[in-house]
Coordinates of C-alpha atoms in Angstrom, one line a residue:
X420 CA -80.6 -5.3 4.1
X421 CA -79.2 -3.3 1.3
X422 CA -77.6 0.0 0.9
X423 CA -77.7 2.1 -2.5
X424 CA -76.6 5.4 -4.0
X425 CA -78.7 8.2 -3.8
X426 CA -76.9 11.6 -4.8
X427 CA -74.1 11.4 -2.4
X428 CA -75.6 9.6 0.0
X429 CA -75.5 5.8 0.7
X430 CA -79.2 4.5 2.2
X431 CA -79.8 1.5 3.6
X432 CA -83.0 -0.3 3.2
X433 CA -84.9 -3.3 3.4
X434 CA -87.8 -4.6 0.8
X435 CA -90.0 -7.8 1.5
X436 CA -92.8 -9.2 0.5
X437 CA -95.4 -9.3 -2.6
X438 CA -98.3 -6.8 -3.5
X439 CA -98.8 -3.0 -3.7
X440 CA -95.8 -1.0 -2.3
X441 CA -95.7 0.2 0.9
X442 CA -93.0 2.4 2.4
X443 CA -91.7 2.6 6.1
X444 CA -90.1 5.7 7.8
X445 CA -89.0 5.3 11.4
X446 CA -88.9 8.2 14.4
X447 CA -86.0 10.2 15.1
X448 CA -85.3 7.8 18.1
X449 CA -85.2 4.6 16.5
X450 CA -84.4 3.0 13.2
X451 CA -85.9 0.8 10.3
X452 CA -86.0 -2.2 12.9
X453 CA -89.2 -0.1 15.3
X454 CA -91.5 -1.9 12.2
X455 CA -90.2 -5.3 13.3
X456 CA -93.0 -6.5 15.2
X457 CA -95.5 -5.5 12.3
X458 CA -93.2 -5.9 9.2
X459 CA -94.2 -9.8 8.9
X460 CA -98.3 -9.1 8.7
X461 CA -97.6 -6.2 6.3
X462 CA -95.8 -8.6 3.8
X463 CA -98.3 -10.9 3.4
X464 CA -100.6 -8.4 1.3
X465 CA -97.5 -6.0 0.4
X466 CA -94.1 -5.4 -0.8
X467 CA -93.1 -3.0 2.2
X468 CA -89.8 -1.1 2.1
X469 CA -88.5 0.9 5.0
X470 CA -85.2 2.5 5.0
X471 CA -83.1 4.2 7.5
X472 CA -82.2 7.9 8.0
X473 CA -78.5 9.2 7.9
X474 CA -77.1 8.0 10.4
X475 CA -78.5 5.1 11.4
X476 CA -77.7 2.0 10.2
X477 CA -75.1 2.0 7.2
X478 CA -77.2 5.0 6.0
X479 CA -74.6 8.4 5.5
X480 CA -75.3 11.8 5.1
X481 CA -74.1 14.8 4.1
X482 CA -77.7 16.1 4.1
X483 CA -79.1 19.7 5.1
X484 CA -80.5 20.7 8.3
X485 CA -84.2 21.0 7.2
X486 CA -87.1 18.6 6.7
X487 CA -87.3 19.1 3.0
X488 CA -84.1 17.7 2.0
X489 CA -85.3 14.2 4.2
X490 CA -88.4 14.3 2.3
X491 CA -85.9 15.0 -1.1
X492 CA -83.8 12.2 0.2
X493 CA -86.9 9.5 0.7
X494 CA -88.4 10.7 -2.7
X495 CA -85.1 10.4 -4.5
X496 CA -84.6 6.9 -2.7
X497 CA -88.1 5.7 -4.0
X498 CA -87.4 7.0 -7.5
X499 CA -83.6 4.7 -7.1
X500 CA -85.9 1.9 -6.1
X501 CA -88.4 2.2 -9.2
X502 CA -91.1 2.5 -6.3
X503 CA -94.6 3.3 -8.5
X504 CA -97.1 5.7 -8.0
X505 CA -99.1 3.4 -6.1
X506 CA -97.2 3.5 -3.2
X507 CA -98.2 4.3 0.2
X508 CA -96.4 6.0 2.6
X509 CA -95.9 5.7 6.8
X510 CA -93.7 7.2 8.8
X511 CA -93.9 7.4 12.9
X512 CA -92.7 10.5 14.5
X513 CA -89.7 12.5 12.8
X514 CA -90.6 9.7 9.8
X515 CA -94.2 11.3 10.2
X516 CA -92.9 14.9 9.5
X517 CA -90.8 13.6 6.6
X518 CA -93.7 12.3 5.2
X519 CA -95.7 15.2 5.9
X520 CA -93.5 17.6 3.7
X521 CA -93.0 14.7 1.4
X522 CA -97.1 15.0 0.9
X523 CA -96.4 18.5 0.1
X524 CA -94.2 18.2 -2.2
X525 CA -94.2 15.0 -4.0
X526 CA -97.8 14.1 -3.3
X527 CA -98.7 12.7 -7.0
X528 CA -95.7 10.4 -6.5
X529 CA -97.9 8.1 -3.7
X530 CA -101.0 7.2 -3.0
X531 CA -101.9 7.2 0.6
X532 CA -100.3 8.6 3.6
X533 CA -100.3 7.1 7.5
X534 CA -99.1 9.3 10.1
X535 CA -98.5 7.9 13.0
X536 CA -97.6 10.2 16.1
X537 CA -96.3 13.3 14.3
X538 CA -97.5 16.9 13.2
X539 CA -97.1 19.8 11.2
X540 CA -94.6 21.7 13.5
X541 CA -93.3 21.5 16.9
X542 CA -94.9 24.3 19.4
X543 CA -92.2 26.7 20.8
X544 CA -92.8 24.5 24.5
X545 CA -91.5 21.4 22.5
X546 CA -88.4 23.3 21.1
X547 CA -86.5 23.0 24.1
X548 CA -86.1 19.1 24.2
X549 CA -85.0 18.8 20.7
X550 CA -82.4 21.2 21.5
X551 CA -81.0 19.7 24.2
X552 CA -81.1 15.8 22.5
X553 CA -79.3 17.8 19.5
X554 CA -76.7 19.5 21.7
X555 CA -76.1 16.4 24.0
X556 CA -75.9 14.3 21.4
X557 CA -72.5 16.1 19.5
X558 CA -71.3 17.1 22.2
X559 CA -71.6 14.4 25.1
X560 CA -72.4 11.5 22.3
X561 CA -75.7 8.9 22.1
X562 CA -74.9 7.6 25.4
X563 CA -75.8 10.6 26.8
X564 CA -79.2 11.0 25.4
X565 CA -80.4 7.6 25.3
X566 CA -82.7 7.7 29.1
X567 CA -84.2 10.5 28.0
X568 CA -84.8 9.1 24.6
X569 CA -86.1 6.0 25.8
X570 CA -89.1 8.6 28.0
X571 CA -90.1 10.1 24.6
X572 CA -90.3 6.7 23.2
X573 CA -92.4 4.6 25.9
X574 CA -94.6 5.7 29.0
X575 CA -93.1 4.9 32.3
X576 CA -95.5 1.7 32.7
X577 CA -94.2 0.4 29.4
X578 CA -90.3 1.1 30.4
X579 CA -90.7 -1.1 33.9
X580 CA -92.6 -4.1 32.2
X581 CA -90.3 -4.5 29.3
X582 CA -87.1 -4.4 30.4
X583 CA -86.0 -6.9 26.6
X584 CA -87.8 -4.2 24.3
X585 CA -86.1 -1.7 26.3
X586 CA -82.5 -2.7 26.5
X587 CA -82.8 -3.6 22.6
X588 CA -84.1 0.1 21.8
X589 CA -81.0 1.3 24.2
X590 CA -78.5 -0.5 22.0
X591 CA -80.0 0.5 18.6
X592 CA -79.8 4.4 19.9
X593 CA -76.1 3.4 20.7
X594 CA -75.7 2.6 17.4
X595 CA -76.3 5.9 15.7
X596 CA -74.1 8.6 14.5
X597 CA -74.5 11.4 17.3
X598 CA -73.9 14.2 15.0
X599 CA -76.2 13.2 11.7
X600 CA -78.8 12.3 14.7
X601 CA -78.6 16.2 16.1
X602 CA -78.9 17.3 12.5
X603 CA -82.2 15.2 12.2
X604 CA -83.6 16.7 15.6
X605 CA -82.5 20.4 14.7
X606 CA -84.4 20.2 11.4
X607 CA -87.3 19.9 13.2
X608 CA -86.6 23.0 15.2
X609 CA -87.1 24.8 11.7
X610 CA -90.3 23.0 10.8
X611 CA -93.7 24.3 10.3
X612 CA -95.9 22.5 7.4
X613 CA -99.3 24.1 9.4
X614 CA -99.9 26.7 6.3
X615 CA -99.6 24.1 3.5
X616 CA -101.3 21.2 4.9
X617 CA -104.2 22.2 2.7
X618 CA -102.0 21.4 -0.3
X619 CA -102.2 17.6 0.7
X620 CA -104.5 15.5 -1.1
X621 CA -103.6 12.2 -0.7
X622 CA -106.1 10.0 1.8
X623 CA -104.5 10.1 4.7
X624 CA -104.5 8.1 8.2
X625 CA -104.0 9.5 11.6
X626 CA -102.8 7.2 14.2
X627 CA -102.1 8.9 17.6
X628 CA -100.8 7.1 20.9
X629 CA -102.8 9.1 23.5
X630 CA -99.7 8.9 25.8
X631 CA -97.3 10.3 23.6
X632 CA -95.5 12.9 25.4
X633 CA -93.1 13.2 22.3
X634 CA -95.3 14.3 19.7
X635 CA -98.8 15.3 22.1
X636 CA -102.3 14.5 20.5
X637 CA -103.0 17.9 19.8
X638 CA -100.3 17.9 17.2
X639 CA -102.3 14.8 15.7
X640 CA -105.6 16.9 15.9
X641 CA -103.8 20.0 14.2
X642 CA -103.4 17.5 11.7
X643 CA -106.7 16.1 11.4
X644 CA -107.9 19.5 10.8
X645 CA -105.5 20.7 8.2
X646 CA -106.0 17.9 6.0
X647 CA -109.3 17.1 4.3
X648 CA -108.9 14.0 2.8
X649 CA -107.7 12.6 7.2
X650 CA -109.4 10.1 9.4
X651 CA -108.0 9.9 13.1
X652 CA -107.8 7.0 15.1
X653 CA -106.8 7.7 18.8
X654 CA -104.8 4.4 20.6
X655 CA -105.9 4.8 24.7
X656 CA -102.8 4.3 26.8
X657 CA -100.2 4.4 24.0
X658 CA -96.7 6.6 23.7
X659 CA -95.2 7.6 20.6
X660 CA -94.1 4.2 19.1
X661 CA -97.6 1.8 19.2
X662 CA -95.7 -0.9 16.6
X663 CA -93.7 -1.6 19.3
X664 CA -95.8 -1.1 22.0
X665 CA -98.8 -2.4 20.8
X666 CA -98.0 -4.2 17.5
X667 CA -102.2 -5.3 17.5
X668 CA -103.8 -2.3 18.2
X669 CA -101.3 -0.4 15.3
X670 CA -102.2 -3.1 13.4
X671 CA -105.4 -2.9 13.7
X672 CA -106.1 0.5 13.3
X673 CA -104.0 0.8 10.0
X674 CA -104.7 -2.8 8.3
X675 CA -108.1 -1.5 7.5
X676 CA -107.0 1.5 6.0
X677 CA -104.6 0.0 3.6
X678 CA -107.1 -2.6 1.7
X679 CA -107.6 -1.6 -1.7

């Protein structure tokens, strides 16, 4: 792994294999190593680079409390990278509304976009959680949010049955900066990219974990609606992180996509 410049930032990243560029973006609850169960199939066919957010990782902020500055960030970190206009783009969760607005914005800079258990815009009824995860986390620290993170991340069934995958997740969450983490969650509190998903024309796949409690299907299916160029592809029995949960079935459903 490597860490550059970008603006007054320092990112960390990591870029392997040969063939058209593909980038990763990981949820708010994890970091670049959620892809490591699928990074090894995607390299034999592409050169995949996934970074971390600030705060995770050796990656540092400053950075502004709103989603378009991430998706600045990312764009700006691509650009530092020499990333070409081929690239496509993933991201999973808050690296799903990143990409989102990064579509938006800087959609003749890829090629085609996964989304993978995000949305436009949290409803007011999700508000509350990201709150309190924000507030915890400065105020009480990661060690205080990390049960209730590791619920948002994995159904119940999942948690009991994979205690290794579990524990490994808890220590990563450890790992992050508890007040660049509540800026991340409180950016999402200002989000709503429902209007302007019309202004995405980049072919785009929709992957949604049907057990997601995190980001709910219907935030998927708001999606599928708002952008034309979108084909969904529902995961039975899934939560909110299916590389890690299922590294076959998310590899499955977004292999197919990503042939030329």
């Amino acid at each position: 792994m490597t860490d550059i410049m970008v603006g007054k930032n320092r990112i960390q990243y990591e870029q392997v294999g040969k063939g058209p560029d593909l980038v990763l973006l990981p949820t708010l609850l994890a970091e670049m190593s959620v892809y490591d169960k699928v990074i090894d199939e995607l390299s034999h066919f592409r050169r995949v680079t996934r970074f971390n957010f600030p705060g995770f990782g050796s990656s540092t902020g400053p950075i502004n409390q709103n989603l378009e500055d991430y998706a600045k960030l990312i764009h700006e970190s691509m650009n530092v990278l020499n990333l070409p206009t081929n690239t496509d783009l993933l991201g999973n969760g808050f690296g799903g509304f990143v990409a989102v607005t990064f579509s938006i914005y800087y959609g003749n800079t890829i090629n085609k976009l996964i989304l993978v258990d995000t949305g436009a815009g949290f409803p007011e009824s999700g508000m509350g959680a990201l709150y309190n995860l924000a507030e915890n986390a400065k105020n009480k620290g990661m060690d205080s949010i990390i049960e209730a993170a590791l619920k948002r991340m994995f159904p119940d069934n999942f948690i009991d049955s994979n205690p290794i995958i579990v524990e490994e997740r808890r220590m990563k969450l450890k790992e992050a900066d508890p007040q660049l983490f509540a800026n991340a969650a409180l950016s999402l509190t200002g989000l709503d990219n429902r209007p302007k998903l019309k202004d995405i024309k980049n072919q785009c796949l929709i992957v949604v974990g049907l057990e997601d409690e995190t980001t709910p299907p219907d935030l998927s299916y708001e999606l599928h609606q708002g952008i034309s160029k979108s084909e969904l592809i529902e995961l039975p029995g899934i939560g909110h992180c299916p590389q890690l949960q299922d590294p076959e079935a998310f590899l499955n459903a977004v292999l197919p996509f990503l042939q030329p």
